[in-house]
mmCIF file of C-alpha atoms in Angstrom:
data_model
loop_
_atom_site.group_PDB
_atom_site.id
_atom_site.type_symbol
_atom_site.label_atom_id
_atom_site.label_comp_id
_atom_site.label_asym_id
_atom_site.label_seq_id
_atom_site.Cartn_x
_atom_site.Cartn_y
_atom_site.Cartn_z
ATOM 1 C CA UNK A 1343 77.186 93.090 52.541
ATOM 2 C CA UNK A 1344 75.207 95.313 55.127
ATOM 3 C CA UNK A 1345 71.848 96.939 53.543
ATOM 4 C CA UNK A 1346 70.896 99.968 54.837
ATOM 5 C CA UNK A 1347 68.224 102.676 53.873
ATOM 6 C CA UNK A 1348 68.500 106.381 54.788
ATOM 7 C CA UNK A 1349 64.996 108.030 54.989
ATOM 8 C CA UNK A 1350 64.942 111.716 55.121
ATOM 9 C CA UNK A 1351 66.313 115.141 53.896
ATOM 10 C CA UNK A 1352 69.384 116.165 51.900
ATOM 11 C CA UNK A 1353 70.506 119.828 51.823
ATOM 12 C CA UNK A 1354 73.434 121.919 50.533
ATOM 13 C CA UNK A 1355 75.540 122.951 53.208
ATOM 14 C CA UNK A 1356 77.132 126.570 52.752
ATOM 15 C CA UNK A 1357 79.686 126.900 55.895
ATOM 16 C CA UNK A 1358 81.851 130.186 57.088
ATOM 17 C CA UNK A 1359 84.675 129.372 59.206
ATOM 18 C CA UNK A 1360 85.081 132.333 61.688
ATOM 19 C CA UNK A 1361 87.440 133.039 64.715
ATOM 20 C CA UNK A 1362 84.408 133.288 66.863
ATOM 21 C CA UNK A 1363 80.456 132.644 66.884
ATOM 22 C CA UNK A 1364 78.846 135.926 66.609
ATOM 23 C CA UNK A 1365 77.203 136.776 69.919
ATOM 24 C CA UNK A 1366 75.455 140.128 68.264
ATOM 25 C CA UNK A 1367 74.194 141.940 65.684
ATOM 26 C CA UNK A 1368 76.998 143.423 63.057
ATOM 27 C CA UNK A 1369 79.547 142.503 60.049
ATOM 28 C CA UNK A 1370 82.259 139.394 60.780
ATOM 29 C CA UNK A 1371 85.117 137.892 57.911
ATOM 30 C CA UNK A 1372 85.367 134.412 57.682
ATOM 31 C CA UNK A 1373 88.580 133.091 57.408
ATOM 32 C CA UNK A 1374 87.080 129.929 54.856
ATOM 33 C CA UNK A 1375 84.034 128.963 53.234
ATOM 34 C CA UNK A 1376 83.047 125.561 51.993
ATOM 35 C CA UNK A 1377 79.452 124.316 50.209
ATOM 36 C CA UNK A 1378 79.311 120.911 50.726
ATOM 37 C CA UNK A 1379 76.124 118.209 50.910
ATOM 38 C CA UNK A 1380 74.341 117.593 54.439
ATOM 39 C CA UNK A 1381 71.402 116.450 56.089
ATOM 40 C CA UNK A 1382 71.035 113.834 58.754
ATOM 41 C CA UNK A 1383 69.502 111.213 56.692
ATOM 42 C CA UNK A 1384 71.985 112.034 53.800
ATOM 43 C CA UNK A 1385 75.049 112.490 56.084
ATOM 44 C CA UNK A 1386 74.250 109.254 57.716
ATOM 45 C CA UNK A 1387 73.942 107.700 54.405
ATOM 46 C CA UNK A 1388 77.572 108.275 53.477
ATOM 47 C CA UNK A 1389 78.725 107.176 56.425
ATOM 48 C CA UNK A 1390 77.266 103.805 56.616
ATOM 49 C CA UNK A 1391 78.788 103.777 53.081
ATOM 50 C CA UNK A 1392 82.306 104.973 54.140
ATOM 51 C CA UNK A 1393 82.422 101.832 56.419
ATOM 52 C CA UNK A 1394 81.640 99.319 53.515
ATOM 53 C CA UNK A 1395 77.428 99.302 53.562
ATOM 54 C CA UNK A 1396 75.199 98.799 50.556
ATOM 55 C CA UNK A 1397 73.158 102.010 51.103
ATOM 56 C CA UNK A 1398 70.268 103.753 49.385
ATOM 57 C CA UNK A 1399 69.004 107.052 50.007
ATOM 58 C CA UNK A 1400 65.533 107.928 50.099
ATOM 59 C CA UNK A 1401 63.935 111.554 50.291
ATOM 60 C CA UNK A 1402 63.015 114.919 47.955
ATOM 61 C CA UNK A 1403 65.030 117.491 45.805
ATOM 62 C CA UNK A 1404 63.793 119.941 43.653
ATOM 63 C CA UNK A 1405 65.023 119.903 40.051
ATOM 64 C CA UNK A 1406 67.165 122.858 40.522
ATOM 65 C CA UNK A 1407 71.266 123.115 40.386
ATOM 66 C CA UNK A 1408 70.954 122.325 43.720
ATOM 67 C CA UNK A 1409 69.004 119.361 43.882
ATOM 68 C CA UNK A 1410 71.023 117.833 40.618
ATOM 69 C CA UNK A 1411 74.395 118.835 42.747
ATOM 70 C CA UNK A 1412 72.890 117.346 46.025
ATOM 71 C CA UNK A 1413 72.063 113.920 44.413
ATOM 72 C CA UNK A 1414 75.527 113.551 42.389
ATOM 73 C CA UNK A 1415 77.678 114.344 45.584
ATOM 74 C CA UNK A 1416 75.780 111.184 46.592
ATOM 75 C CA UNK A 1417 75.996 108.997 43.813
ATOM 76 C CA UNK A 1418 79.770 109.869 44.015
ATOM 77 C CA UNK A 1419 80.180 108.688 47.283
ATOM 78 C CA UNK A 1420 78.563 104.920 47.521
ATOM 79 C CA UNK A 1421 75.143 106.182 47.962
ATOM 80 C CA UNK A 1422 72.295 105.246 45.312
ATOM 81 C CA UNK A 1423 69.594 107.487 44.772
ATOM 82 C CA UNK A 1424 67.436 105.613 42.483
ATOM 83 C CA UNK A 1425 64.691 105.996 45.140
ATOM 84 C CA UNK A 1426 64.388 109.903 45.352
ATOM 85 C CA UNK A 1427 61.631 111.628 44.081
ATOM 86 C CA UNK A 1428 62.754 115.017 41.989
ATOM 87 C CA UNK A 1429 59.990 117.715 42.354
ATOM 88 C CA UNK A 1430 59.645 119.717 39.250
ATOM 89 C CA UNK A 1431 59.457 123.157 39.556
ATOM 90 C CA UNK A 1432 60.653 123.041 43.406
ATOM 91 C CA UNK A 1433 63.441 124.563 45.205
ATOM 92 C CA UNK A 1434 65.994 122.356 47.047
ATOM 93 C CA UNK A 1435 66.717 122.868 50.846
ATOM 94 C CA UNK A 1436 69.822 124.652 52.063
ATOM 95 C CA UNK A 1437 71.671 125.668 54.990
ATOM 96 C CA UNK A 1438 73.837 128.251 56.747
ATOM 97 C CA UNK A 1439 76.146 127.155 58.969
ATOM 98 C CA UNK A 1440 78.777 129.615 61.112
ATOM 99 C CA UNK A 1441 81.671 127.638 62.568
ATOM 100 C CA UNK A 1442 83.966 128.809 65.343
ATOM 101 C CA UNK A 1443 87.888 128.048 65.968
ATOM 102 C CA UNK A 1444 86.944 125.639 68.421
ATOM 103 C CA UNK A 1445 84.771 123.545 66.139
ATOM 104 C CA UNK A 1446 81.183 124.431 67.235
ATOM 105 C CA UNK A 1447 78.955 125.411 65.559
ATOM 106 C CA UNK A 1448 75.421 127.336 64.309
ATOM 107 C CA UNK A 1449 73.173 126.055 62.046
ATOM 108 C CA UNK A 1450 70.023 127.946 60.202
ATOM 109 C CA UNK A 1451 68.066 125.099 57.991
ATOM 110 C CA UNK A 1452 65.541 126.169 55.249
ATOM 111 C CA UNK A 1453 63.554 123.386 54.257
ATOM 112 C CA UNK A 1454 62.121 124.393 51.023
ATOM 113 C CA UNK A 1455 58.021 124.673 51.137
ATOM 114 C CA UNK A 1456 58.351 123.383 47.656
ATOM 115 C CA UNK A 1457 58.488 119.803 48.836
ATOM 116 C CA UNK A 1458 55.796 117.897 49.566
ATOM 117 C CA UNK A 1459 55.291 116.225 52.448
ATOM 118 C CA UNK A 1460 53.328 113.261 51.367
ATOM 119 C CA UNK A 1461 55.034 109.824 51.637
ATOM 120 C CA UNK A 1462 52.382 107.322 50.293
ATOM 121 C CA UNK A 1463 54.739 106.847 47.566
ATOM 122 C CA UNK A 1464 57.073 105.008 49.838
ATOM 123 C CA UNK A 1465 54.690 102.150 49.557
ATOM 124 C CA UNK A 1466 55.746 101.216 46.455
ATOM 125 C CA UNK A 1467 59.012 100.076 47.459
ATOM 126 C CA UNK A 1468 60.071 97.071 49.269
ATOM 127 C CA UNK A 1469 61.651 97.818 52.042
ATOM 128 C CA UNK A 1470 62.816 93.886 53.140
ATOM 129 C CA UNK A 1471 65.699 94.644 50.327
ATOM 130 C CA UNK A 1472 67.080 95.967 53.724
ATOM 131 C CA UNK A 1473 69.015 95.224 56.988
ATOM 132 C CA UNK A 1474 68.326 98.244 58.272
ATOM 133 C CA UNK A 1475 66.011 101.257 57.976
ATOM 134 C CA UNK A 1476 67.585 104.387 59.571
ATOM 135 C CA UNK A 1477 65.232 108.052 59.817
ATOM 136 C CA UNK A 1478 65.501 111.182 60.727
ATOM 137 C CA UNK A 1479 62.508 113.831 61.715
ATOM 138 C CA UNK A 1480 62.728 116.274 59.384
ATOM 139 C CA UNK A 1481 60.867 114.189 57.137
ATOM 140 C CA UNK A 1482 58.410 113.255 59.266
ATOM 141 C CA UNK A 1483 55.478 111.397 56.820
ATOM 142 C CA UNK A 1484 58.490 110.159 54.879
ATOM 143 C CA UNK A 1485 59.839 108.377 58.355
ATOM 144 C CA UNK A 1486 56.261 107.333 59.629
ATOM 145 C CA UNK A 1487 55.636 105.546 56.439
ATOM 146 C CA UNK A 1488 59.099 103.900 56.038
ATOM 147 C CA UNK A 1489 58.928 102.468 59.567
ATOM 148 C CA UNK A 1490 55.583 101.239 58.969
ATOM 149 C CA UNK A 1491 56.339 99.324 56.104
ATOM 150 C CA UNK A 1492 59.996 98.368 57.710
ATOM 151 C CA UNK A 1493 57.877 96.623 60.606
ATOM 152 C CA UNK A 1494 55.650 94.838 58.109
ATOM 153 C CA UNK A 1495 58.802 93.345 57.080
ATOM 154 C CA UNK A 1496 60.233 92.504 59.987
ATOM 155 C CA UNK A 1497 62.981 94.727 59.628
ATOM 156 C CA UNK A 1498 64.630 96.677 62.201
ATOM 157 C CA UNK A 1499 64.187 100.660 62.577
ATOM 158 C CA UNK A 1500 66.595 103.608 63.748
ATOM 159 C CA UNK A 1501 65.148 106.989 64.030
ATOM 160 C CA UNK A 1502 67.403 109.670 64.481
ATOM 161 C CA UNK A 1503 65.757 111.452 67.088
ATOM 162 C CA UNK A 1504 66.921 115.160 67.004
ATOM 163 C CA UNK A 1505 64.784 118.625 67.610
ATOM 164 C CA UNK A 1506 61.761 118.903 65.570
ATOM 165 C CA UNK A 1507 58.713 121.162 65.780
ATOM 166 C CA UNK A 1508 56.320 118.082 65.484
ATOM 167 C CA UNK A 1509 55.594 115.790 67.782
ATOM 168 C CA UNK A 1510 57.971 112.444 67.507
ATOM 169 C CA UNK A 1511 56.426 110.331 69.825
ATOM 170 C CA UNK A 1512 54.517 107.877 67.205
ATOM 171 C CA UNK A 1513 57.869 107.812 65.213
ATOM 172 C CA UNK A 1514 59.710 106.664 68.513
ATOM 173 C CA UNK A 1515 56.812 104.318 69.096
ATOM 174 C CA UNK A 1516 57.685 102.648 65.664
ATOM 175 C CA UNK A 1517 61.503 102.197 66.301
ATOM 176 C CA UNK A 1518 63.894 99.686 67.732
ATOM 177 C CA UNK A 1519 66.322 102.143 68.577
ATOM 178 C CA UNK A 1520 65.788 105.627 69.148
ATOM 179 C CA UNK A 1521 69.069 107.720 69.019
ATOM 180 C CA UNK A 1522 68.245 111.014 70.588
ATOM 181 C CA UNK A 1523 70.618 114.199 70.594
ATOM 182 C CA UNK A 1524 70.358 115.704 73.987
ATOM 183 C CA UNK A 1525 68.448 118.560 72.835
ATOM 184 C CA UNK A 1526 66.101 116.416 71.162
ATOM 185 C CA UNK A 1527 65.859 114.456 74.562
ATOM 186 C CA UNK A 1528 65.291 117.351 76.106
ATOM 187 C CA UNK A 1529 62.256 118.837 74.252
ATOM 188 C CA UNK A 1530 60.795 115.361 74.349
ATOM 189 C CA UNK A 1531 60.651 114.869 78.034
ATOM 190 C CA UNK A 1532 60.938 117.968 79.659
ATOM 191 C CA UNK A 1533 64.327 116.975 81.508
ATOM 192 C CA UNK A 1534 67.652 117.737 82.658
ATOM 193 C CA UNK A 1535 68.487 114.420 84.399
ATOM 194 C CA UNK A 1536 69.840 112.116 81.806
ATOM 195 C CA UNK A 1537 68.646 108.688 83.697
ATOM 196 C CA UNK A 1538 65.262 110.011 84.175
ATOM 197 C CA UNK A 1539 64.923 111.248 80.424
ATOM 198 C CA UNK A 1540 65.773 108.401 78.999
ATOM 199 C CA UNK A 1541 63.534 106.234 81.232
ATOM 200 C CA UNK A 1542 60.402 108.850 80.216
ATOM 201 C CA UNK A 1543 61.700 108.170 76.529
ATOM 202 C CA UNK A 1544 62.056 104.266 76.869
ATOM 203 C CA UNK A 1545 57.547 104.506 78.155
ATOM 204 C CA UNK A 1546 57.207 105.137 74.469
ATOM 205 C CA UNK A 1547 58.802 102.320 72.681
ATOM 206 C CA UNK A 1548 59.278 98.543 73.349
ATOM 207 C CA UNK A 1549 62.740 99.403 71.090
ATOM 208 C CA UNK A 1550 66.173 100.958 72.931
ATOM 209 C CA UNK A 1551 67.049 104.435 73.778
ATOM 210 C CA UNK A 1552 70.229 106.220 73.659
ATOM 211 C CA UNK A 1553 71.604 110.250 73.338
ATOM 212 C CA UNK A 1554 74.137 111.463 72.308
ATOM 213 C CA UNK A 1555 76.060 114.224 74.557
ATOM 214 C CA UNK A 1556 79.010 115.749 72.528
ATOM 215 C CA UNK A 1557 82.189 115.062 73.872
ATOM 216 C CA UNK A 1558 80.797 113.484 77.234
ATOM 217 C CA UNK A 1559 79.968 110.910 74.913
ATOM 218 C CA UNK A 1560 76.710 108.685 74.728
ATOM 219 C CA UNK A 1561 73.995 107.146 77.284
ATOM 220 C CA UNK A 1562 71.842 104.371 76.906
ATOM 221 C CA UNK A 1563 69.524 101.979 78.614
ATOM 222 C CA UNK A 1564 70.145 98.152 79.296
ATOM 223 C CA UNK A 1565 67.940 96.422 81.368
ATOM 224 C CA UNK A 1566 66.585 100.183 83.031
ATOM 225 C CA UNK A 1567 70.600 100.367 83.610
ATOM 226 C CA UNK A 1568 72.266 103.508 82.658
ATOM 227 C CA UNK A 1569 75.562 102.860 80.554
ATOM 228 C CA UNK A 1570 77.727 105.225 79.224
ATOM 229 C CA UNK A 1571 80.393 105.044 76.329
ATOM 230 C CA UNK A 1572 82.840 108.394 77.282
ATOM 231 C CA UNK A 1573 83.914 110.631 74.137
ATOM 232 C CA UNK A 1574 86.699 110.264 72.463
ATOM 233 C CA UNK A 1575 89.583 113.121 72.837
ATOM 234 C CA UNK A 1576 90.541 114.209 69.215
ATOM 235 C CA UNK A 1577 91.974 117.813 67.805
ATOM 236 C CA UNK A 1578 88.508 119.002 66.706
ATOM 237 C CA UNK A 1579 88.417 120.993 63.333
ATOM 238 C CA UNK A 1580 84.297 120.804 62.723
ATOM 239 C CA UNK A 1581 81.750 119.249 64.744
ATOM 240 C CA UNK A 1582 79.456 119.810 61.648
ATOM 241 C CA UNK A 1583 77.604 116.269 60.580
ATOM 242 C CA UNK A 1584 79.150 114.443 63.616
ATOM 243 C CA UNK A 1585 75.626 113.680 65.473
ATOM 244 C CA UNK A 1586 74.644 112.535 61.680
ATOM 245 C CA UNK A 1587 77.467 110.246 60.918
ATOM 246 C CA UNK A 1588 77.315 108.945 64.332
ATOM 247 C CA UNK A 1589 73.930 107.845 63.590
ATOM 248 C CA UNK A 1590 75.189 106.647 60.228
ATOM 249 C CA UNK A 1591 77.669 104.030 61.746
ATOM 250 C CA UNK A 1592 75.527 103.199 64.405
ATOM 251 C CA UNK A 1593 72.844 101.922 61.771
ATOM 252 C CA UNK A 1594 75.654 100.047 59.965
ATOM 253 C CA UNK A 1595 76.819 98.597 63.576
ATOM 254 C CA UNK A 1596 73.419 97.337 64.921
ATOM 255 C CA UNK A 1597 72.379 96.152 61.164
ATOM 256 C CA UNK A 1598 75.037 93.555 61.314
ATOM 257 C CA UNK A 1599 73.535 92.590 65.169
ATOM 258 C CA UNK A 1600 76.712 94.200 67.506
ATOM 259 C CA UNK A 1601 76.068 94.567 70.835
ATOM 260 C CA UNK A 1602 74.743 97.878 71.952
ATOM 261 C CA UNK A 1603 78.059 98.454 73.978
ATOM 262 C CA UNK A 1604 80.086 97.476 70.729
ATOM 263 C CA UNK A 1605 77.941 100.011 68.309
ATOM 264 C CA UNK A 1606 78.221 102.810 70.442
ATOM 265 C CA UNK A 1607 81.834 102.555 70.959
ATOM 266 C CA UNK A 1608 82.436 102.308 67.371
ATOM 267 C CA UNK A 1609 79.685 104.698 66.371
ATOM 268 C CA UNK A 1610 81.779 107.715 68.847
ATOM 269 C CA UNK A 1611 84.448 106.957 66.947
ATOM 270 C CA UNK A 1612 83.729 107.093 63.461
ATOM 271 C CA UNK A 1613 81.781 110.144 64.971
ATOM 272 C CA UNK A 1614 84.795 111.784 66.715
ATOM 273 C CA UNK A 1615 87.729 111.116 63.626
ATOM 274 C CA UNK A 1616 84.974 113.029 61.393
ATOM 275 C CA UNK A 1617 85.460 116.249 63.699
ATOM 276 C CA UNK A 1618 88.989 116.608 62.792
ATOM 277 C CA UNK A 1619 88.188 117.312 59.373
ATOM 278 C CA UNK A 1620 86.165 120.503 58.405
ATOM 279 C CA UNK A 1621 82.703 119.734 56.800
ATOM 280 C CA UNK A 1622 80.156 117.230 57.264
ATOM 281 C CA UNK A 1623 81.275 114.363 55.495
ATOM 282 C CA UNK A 1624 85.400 115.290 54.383
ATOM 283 C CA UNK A 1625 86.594 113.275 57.813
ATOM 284 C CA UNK A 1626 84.191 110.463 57.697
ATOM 285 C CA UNK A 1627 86.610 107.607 58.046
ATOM 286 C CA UNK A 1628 86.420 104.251 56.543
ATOM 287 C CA UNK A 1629 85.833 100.537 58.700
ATOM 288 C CA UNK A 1630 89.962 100.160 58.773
ATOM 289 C CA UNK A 1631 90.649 103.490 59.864
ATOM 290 C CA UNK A 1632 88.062 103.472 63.128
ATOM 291 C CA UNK A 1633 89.632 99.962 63.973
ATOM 292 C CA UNK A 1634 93.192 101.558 63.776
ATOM 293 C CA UNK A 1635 91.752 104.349 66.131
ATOM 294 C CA UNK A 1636 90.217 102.585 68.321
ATOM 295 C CA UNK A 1637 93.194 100.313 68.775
ATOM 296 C CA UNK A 1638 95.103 102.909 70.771
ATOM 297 C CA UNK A 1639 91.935 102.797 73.144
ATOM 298 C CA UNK A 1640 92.013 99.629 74.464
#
């Protein structure tokens, strides 16, 4: 079975469904509401468990109702905890997130200041128990240190490369693949062109590049070749979680050594069937049901 580690944050997700994004200032109804556990890290963790990995989460709750809540939605769903640290006294992080008819969405994170940053506690574990070490930037120390110790081991590093107010470059510099949203490609290199980005991005690590661009799909680099997997049409519900479970099956792709072309096919559609379910994890489907999907595709 595929071992994979999640490095990162976990936060309770409290989503309004509304007709419409609000584009000003004033009172809206929501025509549902749903609280439900996200984070990239966390999201991608229960997907790579969906599709049949051994996974383990690592990151910080507080010991609130929240933080207890966050870690048994885990546990329930094929993802062990046994490596997050529970901060007494601390807040958990949360999130607001406004979803339209259409599926898109708005998303206000509060990471709670009651969390520590420091990550030299990671060096206590051993991270060659694993195939594959996937991070995301929120955490920062927490991802710096994991890759670290993932490349003492010899074993292979995705970093989930979305917007961050800190610099990522030195976390990009410690990762075989770097999966960049296209905002997150966009702060880092200062441009539009999607070749040209990814070639700025690709200066800072002897690993692989891709981004992800919503329903035009996904990009990547082969050889200083552009290729590009096209998005898969599906009756989107919620886009919510779908750049995190992408990143989720496209650690438990690569981990068992698939061809880039391969991962990132399968990775858009684990990615795409999740957006026809509301939430961030509800539509996550399993190994069987991508393959059945991606049948009628070929």
């Amino acid at each position: 079975m595929t071992r994979i580690v999640c490095v990162g944050i976990t936060v309770l997700d409290r989503i309004w469904y509304l007709d419409d994004l609000p584009k000003e200032g004033g009172k809206y109804v929501a025509q549902n509401y749903t609280e439900v556990g996200g984070g990239p890290a966390a999201t991608a963790a229960v997907a790579a468990a969906k599709l049949g990995a051994s996974v383990d989460f690592i990151g910080r709750v507080g010991d609130d109702d929240t933080g207890n809540r966050l870690l048994a939605e885990l546990e329930s769903q094929g993802v062990k905890t046994r490596f997050t640290r529970v901060v007494k006294g601390a807040r958990s992080s949360q999130s607001a997130v406004l979803v339209d008819a259409n599926g898109e969405r708005i998303i206000a994170n509060y990471p709670s200041p009651d969390l520590p940053p420091d990550a030299d506690w990671l060096a206590d574990i051993d991270f060659s128990q694993w195939d594959m070490v996937l991070a995301d930037v929120r955490w920062h120390d927490g991802a710096r240190q994991a890759f670290t110790l993932a490349r003492q081991q010899g074993v292979p590093t995705l970093l989930d490369a979305d917007v961050t107010p800190q610099d990522i470059a030195e976390l990009i510099a410690l990762s075989d693949h770097a999966a960049f949203s296209a905002p997150g490609l966009r702060r880092l290199t200062q441009r539009e062109n999607t070749l040209e980005a990814l070639k700025q991005a690709q200066t800072l690590t002897n690993g692989h590049v891709y981004v992800t661009q919503g329903s035009e799909g996904c990009y990547w680099l082969e050889s200083g070749q552009l290729c590009h997997q096209p998005g898969f049409s599906v009756d989107v519900v919620d886009t919510t979680g779908a750049g995190d479970v992408f990143h989720g099956a496209l650690a438990a792709s690569l981990a068992q050594r698939a061809p880039a072309q391969n991962a990132m096919r399968f990775a858009s559609a684990v990615a795409a069937l999740k957006c026809t379910r509301p939430g961030g994890r509800a539509g996550i489907p399993d190994c069987d049901q991508t393959r059945s999907f991606l049948s009628l595709f070929v």
